[in-house]
Coordinates of C-alpha atoms in Angstrom, one line a residue:
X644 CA 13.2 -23.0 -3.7
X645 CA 14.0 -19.4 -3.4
X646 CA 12.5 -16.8 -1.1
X647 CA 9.8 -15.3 -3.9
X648 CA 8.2 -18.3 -4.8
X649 CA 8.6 -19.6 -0.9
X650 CA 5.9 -16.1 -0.2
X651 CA 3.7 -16.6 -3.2
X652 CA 3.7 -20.4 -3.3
X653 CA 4.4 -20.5 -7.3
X654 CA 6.4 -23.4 -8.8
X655 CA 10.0 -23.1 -7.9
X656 CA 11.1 -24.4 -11.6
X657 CA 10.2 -21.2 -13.0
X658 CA 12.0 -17.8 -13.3
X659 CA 15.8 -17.0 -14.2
X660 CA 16.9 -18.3 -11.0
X661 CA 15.5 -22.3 -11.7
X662 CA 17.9 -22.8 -15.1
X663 CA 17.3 -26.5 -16.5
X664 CA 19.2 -29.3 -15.1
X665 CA 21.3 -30.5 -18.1
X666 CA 23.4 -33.0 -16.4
X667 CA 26.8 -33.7 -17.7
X668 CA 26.6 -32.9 -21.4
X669 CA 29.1 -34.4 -23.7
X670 CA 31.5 -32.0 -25.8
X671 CA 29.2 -32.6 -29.2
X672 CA 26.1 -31.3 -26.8
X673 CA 28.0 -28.2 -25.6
X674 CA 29.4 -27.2 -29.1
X675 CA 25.3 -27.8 -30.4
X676 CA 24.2 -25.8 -27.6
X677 CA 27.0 -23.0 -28.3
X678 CA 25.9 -23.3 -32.1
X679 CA 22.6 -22.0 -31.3
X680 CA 23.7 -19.3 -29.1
X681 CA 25.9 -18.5 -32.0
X682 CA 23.5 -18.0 -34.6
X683 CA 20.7 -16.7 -32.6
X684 CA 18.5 -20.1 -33.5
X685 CA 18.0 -20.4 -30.0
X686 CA 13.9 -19.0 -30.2
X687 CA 13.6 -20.8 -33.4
X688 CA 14.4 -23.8 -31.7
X689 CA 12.4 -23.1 -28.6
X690 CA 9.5 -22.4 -30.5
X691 CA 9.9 -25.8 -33.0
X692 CA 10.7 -27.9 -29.5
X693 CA 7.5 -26.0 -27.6
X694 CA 4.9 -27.3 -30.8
X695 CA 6.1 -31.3 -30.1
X696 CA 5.9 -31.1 -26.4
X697 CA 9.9 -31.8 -26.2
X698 CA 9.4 -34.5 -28.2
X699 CA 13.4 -36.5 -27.5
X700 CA 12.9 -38.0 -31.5
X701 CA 10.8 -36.2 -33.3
X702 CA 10.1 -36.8 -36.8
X703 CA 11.4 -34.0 -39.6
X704 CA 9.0 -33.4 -42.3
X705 CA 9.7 -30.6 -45.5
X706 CA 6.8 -29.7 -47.7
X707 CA 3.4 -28.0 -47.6
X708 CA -0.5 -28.3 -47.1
X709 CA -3.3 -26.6 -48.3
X710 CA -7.1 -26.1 -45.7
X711 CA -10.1 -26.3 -47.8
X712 CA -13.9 -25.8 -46.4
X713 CA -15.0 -29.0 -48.1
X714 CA -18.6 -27.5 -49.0
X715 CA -17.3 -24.0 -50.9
X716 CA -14.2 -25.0 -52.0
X717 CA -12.2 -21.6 -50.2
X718 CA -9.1 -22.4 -49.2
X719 CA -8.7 -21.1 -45.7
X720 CA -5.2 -21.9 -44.7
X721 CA -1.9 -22.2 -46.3
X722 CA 1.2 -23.9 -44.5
X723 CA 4.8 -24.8 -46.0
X724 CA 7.4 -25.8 -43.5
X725 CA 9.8 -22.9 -44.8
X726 CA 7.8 -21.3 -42.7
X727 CA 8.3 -22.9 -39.5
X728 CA 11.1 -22.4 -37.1
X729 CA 14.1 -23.9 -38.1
X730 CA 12.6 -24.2 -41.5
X731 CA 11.8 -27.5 -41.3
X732 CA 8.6 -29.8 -39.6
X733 CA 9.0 -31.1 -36.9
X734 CA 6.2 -33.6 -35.5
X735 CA 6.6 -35.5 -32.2
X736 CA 7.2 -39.2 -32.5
X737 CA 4.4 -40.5 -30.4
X738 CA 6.1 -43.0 -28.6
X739 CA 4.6 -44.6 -25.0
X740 CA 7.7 -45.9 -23.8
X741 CA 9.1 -43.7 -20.9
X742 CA 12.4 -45.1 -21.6
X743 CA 12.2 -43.9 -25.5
X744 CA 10.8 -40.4 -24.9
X745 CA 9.3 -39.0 -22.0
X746 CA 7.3 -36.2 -23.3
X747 CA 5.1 -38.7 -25.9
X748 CA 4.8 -41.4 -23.0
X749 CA 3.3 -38.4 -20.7
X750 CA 0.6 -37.9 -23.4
X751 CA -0.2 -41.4 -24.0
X752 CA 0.1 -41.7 -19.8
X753 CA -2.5 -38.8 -20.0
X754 CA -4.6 -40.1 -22.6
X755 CA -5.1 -43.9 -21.2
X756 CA -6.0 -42.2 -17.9
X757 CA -8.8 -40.2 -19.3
X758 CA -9.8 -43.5 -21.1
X759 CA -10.1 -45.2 -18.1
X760 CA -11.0 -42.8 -15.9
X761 CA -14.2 -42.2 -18.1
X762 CA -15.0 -45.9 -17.7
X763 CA -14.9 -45.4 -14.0
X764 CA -16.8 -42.3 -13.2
X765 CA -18.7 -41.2 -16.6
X766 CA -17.4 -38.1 -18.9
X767 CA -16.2 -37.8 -22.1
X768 CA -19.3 -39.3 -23.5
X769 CA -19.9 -42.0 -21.3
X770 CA -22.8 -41.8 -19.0
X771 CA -22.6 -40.7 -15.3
X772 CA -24.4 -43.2 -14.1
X773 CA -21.3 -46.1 -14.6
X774 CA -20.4 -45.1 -11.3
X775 CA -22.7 -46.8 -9.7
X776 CA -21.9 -50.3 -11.5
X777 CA -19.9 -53.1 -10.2
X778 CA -16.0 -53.0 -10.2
X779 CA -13.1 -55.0 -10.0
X780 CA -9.1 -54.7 -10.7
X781 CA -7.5 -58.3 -11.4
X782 CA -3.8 -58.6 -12.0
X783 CA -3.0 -62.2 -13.8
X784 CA 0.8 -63.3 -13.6
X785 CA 3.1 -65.6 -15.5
X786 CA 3.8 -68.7 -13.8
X787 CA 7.3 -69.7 -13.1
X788 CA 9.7 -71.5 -14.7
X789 CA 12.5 -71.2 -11.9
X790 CA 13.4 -69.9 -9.1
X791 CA 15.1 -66.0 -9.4
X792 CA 16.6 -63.7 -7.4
X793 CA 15.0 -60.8 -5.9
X794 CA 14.4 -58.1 -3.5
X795 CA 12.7 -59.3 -0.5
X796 CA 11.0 -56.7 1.9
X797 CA 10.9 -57.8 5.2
X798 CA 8.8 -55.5 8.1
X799 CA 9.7 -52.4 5.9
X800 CA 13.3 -53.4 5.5
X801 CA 15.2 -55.4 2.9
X802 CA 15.1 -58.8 3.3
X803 CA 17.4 -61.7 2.0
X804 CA 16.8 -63.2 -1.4
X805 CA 15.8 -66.7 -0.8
X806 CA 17.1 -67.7 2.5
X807 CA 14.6 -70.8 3.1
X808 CA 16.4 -72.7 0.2
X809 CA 17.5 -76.5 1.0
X810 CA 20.6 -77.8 -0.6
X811 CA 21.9 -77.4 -4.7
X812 CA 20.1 -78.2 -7.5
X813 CA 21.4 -81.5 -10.1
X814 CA 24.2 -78.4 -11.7
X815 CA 25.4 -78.1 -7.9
X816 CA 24.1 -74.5 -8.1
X817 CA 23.0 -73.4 -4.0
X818 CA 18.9 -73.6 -4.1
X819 CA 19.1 -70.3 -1.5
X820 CA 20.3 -66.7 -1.5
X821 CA 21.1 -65.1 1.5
X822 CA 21.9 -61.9 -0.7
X823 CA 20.5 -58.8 0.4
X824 CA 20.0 -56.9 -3.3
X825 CA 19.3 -53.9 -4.3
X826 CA 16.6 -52.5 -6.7
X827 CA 19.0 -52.4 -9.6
X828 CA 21.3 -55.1 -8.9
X829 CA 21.8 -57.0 -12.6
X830 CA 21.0 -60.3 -10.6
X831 CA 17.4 -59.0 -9.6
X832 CA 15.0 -61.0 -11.9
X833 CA 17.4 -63.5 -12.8
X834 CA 17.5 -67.4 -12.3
X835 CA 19.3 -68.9 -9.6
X836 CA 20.8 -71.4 -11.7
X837 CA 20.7 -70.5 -15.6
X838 CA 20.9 -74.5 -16.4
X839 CA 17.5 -75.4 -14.1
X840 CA 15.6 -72.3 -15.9
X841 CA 12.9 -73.1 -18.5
X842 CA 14.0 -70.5 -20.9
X843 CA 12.1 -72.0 -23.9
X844 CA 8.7 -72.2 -22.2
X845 CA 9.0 -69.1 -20.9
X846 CA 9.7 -67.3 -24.2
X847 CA 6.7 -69.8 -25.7
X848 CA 4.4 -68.9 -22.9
X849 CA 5.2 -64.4 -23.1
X850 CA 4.6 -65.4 -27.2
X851 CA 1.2 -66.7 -26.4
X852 CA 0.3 -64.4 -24.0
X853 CA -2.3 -62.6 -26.2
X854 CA -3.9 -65.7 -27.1
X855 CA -4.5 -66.7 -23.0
X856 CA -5.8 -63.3 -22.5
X857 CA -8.1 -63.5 -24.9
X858 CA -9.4 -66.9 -23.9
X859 CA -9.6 -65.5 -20.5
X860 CA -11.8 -62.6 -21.8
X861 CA -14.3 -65.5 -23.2
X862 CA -14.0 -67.7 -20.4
X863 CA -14.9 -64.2 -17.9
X864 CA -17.9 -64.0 -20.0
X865 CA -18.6 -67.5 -19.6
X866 CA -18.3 -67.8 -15.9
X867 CA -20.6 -64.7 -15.8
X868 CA -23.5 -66.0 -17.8
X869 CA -23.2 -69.7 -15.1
X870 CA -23.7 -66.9 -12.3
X871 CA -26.7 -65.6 -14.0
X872 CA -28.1 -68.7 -14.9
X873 CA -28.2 -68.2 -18.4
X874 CA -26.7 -69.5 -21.7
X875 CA -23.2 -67.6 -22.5
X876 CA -25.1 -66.8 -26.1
X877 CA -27.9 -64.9 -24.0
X878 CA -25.5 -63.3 -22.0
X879 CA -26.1 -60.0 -23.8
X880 CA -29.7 -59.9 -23.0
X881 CA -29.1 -59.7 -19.4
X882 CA -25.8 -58.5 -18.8
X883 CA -22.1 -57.4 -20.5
X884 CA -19.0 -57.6 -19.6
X885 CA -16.4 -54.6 -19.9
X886 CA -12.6 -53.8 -19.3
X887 CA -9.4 -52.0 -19.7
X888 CA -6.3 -53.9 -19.8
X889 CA -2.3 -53.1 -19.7
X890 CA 0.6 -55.2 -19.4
X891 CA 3.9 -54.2 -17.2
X892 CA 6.8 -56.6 -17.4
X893 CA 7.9 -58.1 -14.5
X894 CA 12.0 -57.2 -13.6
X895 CA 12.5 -60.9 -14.6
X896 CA 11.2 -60.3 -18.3
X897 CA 7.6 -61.7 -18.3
X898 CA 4.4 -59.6 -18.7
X899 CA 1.8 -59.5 -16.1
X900 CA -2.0 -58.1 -17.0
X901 CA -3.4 -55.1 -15.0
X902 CA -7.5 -54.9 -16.0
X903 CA -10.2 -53.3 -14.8
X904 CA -13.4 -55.2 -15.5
X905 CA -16.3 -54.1 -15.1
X906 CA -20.0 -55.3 -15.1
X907 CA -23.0 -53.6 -17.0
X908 CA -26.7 -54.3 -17.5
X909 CA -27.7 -55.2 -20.9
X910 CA -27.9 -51.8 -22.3
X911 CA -24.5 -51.0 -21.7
X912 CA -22.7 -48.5 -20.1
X913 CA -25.0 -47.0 -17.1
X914 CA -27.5 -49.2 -17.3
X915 CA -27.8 -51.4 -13.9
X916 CA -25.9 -54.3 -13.0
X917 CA -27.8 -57.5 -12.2
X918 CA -24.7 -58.6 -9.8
X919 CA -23.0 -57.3 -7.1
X920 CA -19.0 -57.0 -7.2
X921 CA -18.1 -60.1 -5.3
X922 CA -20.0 -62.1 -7.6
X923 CA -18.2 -60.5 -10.7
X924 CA -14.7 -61.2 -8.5
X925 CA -15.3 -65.0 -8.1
X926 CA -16.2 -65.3 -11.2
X927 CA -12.7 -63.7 -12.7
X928 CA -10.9 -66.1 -10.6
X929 CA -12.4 -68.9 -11.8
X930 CA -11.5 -67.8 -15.2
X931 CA -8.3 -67.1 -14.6
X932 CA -7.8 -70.3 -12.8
X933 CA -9.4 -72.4 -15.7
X934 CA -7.9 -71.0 -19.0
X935 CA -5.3 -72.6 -21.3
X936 CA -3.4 -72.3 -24.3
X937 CA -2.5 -75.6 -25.6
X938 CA 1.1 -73.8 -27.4
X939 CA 2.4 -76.6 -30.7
X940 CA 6.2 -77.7 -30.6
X941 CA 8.6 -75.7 -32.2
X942 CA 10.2 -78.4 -34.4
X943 CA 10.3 -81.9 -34.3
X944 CA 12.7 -81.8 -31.0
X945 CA 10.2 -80.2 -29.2
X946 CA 7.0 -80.8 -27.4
X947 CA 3.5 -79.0 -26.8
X948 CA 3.3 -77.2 -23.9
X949 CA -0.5 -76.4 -21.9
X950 CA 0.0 -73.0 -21.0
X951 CA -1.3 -70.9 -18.2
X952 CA -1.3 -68.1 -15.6
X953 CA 0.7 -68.0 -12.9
X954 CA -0.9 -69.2 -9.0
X955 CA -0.3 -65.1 -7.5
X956 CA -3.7 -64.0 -8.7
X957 CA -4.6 -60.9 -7.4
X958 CA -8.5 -60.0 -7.7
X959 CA -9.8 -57.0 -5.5
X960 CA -13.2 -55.6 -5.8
X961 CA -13.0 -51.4 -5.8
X962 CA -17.1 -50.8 -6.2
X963 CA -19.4 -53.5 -4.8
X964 CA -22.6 -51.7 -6.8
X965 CA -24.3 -52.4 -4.0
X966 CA -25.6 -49.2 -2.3
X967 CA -25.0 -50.4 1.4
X968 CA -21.7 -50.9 0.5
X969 CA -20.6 -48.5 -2.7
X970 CA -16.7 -48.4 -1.4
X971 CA -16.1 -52.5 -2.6
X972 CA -14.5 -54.9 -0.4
X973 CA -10.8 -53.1 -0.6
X974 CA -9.3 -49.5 0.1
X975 CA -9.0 -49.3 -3.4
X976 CA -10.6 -45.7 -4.7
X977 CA -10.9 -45.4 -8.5
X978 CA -8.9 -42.5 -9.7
X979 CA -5.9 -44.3 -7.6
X980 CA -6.6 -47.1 -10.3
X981 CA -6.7 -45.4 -13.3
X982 CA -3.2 -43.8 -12.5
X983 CA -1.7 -47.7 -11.6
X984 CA -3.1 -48.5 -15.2
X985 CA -1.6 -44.8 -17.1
X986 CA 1.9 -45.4 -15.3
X987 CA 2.3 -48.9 -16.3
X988 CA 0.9 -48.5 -20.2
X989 CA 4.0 -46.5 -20.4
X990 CA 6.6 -48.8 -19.2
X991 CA 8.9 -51.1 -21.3
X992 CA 10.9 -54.1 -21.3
X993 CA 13.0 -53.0 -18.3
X994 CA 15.6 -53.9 -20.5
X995 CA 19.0 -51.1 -21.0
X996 CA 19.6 -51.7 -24.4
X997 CA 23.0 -50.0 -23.6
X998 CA 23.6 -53.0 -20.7
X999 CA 20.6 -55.2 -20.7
X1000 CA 20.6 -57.9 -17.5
X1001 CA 22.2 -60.9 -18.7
X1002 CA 18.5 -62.6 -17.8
X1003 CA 17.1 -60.1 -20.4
X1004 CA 20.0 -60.6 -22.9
X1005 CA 19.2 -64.9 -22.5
X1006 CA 15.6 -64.3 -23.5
X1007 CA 16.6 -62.4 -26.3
X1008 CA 19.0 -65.0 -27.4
X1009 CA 16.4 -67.4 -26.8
X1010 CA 13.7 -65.8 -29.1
X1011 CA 16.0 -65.9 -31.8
X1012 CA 17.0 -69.3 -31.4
X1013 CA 13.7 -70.6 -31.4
X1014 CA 12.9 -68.4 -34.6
X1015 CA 15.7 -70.0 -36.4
X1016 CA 14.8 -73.3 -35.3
X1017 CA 11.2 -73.0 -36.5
X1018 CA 12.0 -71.6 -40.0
X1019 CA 14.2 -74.4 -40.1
X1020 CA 12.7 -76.9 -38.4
X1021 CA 12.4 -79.8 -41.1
X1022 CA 16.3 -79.4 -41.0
X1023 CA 17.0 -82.3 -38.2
X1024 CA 15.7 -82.9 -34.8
X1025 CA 18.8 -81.4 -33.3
X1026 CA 17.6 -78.2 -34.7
X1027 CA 19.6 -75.8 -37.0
X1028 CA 22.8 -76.6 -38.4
X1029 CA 25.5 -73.6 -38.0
X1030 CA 27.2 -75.0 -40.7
X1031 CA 24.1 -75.0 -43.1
X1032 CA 22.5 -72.1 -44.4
X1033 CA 20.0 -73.7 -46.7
X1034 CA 17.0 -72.9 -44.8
X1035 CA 13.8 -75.0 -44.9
X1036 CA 13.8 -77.5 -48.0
X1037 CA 9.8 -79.0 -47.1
X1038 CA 8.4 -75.5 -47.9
X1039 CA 6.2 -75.5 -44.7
X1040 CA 8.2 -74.8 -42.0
X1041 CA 7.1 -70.8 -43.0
X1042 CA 3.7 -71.5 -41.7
X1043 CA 5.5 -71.7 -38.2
X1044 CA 3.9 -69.4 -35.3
X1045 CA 7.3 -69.1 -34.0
X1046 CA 9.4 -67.5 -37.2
X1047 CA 8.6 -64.2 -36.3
X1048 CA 10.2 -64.4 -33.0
X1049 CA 13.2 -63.2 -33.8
X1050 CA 11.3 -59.6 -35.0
X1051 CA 9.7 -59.7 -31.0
X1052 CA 13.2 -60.6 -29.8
X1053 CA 13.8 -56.8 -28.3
X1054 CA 10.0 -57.3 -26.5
X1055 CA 11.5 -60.4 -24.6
X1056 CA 9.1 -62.6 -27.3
X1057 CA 5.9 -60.5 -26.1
X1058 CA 3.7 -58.9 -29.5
X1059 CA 0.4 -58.0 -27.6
X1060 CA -1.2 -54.7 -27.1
X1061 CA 0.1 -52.9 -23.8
X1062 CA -2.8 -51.1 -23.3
X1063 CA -6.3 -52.4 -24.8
X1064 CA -9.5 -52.2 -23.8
X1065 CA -13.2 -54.1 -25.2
X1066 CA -15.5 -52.1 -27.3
X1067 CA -18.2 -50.4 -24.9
X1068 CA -15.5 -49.5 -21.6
X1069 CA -14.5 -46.3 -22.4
X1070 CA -13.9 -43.4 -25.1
X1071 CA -11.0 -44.9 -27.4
X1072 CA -8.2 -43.5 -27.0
X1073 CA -8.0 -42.7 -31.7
X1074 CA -11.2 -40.4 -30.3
X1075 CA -9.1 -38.5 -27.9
X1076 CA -6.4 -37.7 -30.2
X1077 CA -8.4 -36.4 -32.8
X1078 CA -10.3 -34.0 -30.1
X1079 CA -6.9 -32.9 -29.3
X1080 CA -6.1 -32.1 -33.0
X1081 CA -9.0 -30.3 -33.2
X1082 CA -8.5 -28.1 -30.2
X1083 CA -5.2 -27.4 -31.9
X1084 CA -6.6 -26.4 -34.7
X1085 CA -9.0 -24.2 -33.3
X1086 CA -6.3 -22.5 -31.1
X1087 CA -4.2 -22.0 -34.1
X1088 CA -7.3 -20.1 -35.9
X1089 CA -7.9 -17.9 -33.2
X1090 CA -4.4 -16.5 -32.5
X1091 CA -4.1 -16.1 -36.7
X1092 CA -7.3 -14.5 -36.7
X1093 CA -7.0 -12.8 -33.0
X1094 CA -10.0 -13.7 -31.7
X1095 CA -10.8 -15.5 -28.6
X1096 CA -11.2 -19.1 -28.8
X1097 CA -14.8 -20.2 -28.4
X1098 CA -15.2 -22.1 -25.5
X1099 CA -19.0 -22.8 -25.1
X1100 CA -20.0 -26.8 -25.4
X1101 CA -16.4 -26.7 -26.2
X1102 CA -15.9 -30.8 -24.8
X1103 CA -18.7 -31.6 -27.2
X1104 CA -17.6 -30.1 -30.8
X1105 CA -14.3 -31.8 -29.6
X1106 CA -15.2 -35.2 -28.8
X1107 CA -17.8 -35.0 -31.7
X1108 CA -18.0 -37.7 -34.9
X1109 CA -19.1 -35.8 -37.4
X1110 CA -17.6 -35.3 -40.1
X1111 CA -14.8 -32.8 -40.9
X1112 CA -15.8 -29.7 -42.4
X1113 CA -12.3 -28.8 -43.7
X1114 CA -10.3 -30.5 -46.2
X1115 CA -6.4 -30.8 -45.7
X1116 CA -4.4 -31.6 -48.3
X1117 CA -0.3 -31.7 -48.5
X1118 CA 3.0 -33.1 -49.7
X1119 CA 5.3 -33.9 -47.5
X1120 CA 8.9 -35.9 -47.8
X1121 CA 11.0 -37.5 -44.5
X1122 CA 13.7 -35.3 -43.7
X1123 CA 14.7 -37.5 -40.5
X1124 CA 13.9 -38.2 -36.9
X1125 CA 15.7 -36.6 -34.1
X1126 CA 16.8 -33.5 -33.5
X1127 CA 19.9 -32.6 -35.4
X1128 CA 22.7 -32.0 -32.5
X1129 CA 23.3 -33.7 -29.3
X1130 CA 22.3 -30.3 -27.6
X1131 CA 19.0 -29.6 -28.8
X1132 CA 18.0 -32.9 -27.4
X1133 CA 19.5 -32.0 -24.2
X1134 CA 17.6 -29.1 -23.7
X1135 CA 14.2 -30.7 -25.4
X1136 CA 14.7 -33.8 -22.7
X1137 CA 15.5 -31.2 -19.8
X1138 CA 12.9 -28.7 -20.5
X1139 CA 10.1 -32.5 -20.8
X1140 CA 11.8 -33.1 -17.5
X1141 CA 10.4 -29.7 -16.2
X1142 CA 7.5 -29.6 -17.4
X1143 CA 7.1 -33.5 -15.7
X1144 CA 8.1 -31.7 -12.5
X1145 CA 5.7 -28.8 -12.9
X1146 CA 2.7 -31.2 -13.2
X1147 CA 3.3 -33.2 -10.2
X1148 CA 3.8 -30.2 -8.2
X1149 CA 0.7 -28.4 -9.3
X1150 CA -1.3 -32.4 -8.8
X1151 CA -0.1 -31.6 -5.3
X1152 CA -1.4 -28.7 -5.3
X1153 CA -4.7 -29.2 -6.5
X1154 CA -4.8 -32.9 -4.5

């Protein structure tokens, strides 16, 4: 930080004397970099890099469009992308992963935390008054299927792996670690002995996933309406049942679920709860604890597996809904929830596709085995022959729930919804996005007309359904995705990285 913004307590990235950190670019960076400065492209570029939010891939679009006021027929707008910078579209990919592009996954991050946030507190058309109701934050695990190697912490420090092990297992593998590893040590998440590891029933049980969440939703529901005293088909007479869920994979490749659940009167959001937060918690564990998925065998060498959550279930109650006691049973405060639930909807796989952990790179192996296997299961109970490609000859083995694993393979065999979320929660997150095109939009209009924007009930006309007034219509072809040199990436990904460091310095700031 230098002296000036150390007096007036600006943010040190700005200024000529913060330049972006561009790491070590390669040579074909440099010379794309150099090829700008070159042909005076550079503010073209900034500008077309500026509109996607530093997109890392966005998408290149050439064409035009044409805004119509639906009811008179005037057309108000004209666009071609020969007139952008660069001459070309460009239109930011949209991806959540963090790994995949930064800039998108800080909007979706920002997105899912307004979603949830609204579903804590009230805004964004959901009543105030949902403060007051009864809240809890479970996290549901996979169960194991071997023993792996991990960090330990141990009074603050790191501990050893697995220390308390006793003997080898029946490969003569050691049952104990003494290892002290570190966060990204490639044996972190892995199996102690590769042999002893369940890899099928893992991949089967991260495949089904969705199916035992959802079963757990009902059975929630269920265990509610026993509380109440009522039939689970008159549970919406007295009482529903909301929540906003995300999954994070676990270093060792398996999802866990992250919800927040929360329990409303029969009219919904705001309306009062008939049970206190404890209540609502008991009842999620005994859901949790109860559900199965009864998964079918892959082929005729296989066998059905009953498929549950793991035993670490974590259930913690952040608003009791009781007035006496509006803080919950934990030192949990909501707004510290919502931003667990953002920053994990934005995770992936953990998985370097450049040097994925050999654990990872055995489940992905796996899912494609077991893919094969199923669309080739009348083929022999040993499986599939390598030495015969004719595929399924009974004409049923298509109908299989496992061919499509090989299409999840790069998921780890997981093809549910990171971030979800039941009807009445919150604001959906489709509703947000259009509210930020409109804003856009409106923006646009008032620096081509040079007016000021028109603030007043501004939130409202955003977050409004009706219809459109205007009309857009266009014809546009794929140019591409990605930027078109190694260095405008580099300065698109360093500039995201900025503007990631300004945000968390002015959250500090405002804290």
């Amino acid at each position: 930080m230098n002296d000036a913004h150390a007096v007036t307590g600006g943010f040190p990235g700005f200024g000529q004397d913060a330049p972006l950190d561009l790491g070590d670019l390669s040579p074909a960076a440099v010379a794309g970099i150099t090829a700008r400065l070159r042909d005076r492209t550079v503010g073209a570029f900034s500008e077309a890099a500026a509109r996607v939010g530093f997109c890392s891939h966005p998408v290149r679009l050439k064409g035009s469009s044409t805004t119509i006021d639906a009811s008179t027929g005037e057309v108000l707008a004209e666009f071609s992308s020969a007139d952008a910078p660069l001459g070309v579209l460009y239109r930011a990919c949209g991806n959540r992963r963090e790994s995949v592009c930064p800039a998108c996954s800080r909007v979706y991050a920002r997105d899912t935390f307004e979603m949830i946030r609204a579903g804590l507190l009230g805004g964004k058309t959901v009543p105030a008054e949902v403060a007051d109701n009864p809240l809890v934050f479970a996290t549901l695990t996979a169960p194991s299927f071997g023993h792996v190697h991990g960090t330990r912490s141990k009074n603050g420090g790191a501990g050893r792996c697995r220390s308390h092990g006793r003997g080898t297992c029946p490969h003569g593998v050691p049952r104990s670690c003494t290892a002290q590893h570190p966060e990204h040590d490639p044996a972190v998440g892995g199996p102690l002995c590769d042999a002893c590891y369940d890899w099928k029933s893992a991949v089967v049980w991260q495949w089904h996933a969705p199916e035992l969440w959802r079963r757990f939703t009902i059975a929630m529901r269920r265990q509610v309406a026993e509380a109440l005293g009522v039939r689970e088909s008159a549970l919406r007479d007295v009482a529903s049942v909301q929540f906003a869920k995300v999954a994070e994979y676990q270093v060792r490749g398996l999802v866990h679920f992250h919800a927040l659940i929360r329990l409303d009167g029969p009219d919904g959001p705001g309306s009062a709860a008939p049970l206190p937060g404890a209540v609502l918690g008991e009842a999620i564990r005994e859901a949790a604890r109860a559900v199965s998925v009864t998964a079918p065998p892959v082929d005729g060498a296989d066998v059905p597996r009953v498929l549950r959550f793991g035993q670490q279930l974590d259930v913690r109650c952040v608003r009791s809904g009781v007035p006496e006691n509006d803080e919950g049973s934990d030192d949990l405060r909501p707004e510290q929830v919502a931003g667990y639930l953002a920053k994990y909807s934005t995770k992936g796989t953990g998985t370097d596709p450049s040097a994925p952990r050999p654990h990872h790179r055995r489940l992905i192996r796996t899912c494609r085995w077991l893919a094969e296997r199923a669309a080739t299961a009348c083929r022999g109970l040993a499986g599939p022959d390598p030495e015969d490609d004719a595929g399924c000859v009974c004409g049923q083995c298509a109908g299989s729930p496992y061919r499509l694993l090989a299409k999840w393979a790069h998921m780890l065999g997981f093809r549910g919804h990171f971030s979800s979320k039941s009807r009445r929660y919150s604001i959906p997150l489709g509703r947000l996005r259009r509210a930020r095109m409109r804003f856009q939009r409106l923006k646009a209009d008032a620096d081509r007309n040079g007016t000021p924007m028109d603030v007043a009930d501004l939130e409202n006309r955003l977050l409004s359904e009706d219809e459109e007034t205007t009309l857009v219509v266009g014809a546009w072809s794929y140019q591409g995705t990605g930027w078109t040199n190694p260095g405008d990436k580099a300065l698109a990904d360093a500039a995201a990285a900025r503007a990631r460091e300004y945000a968390q310095w002015k959250a500090t700031r405002t804290a």
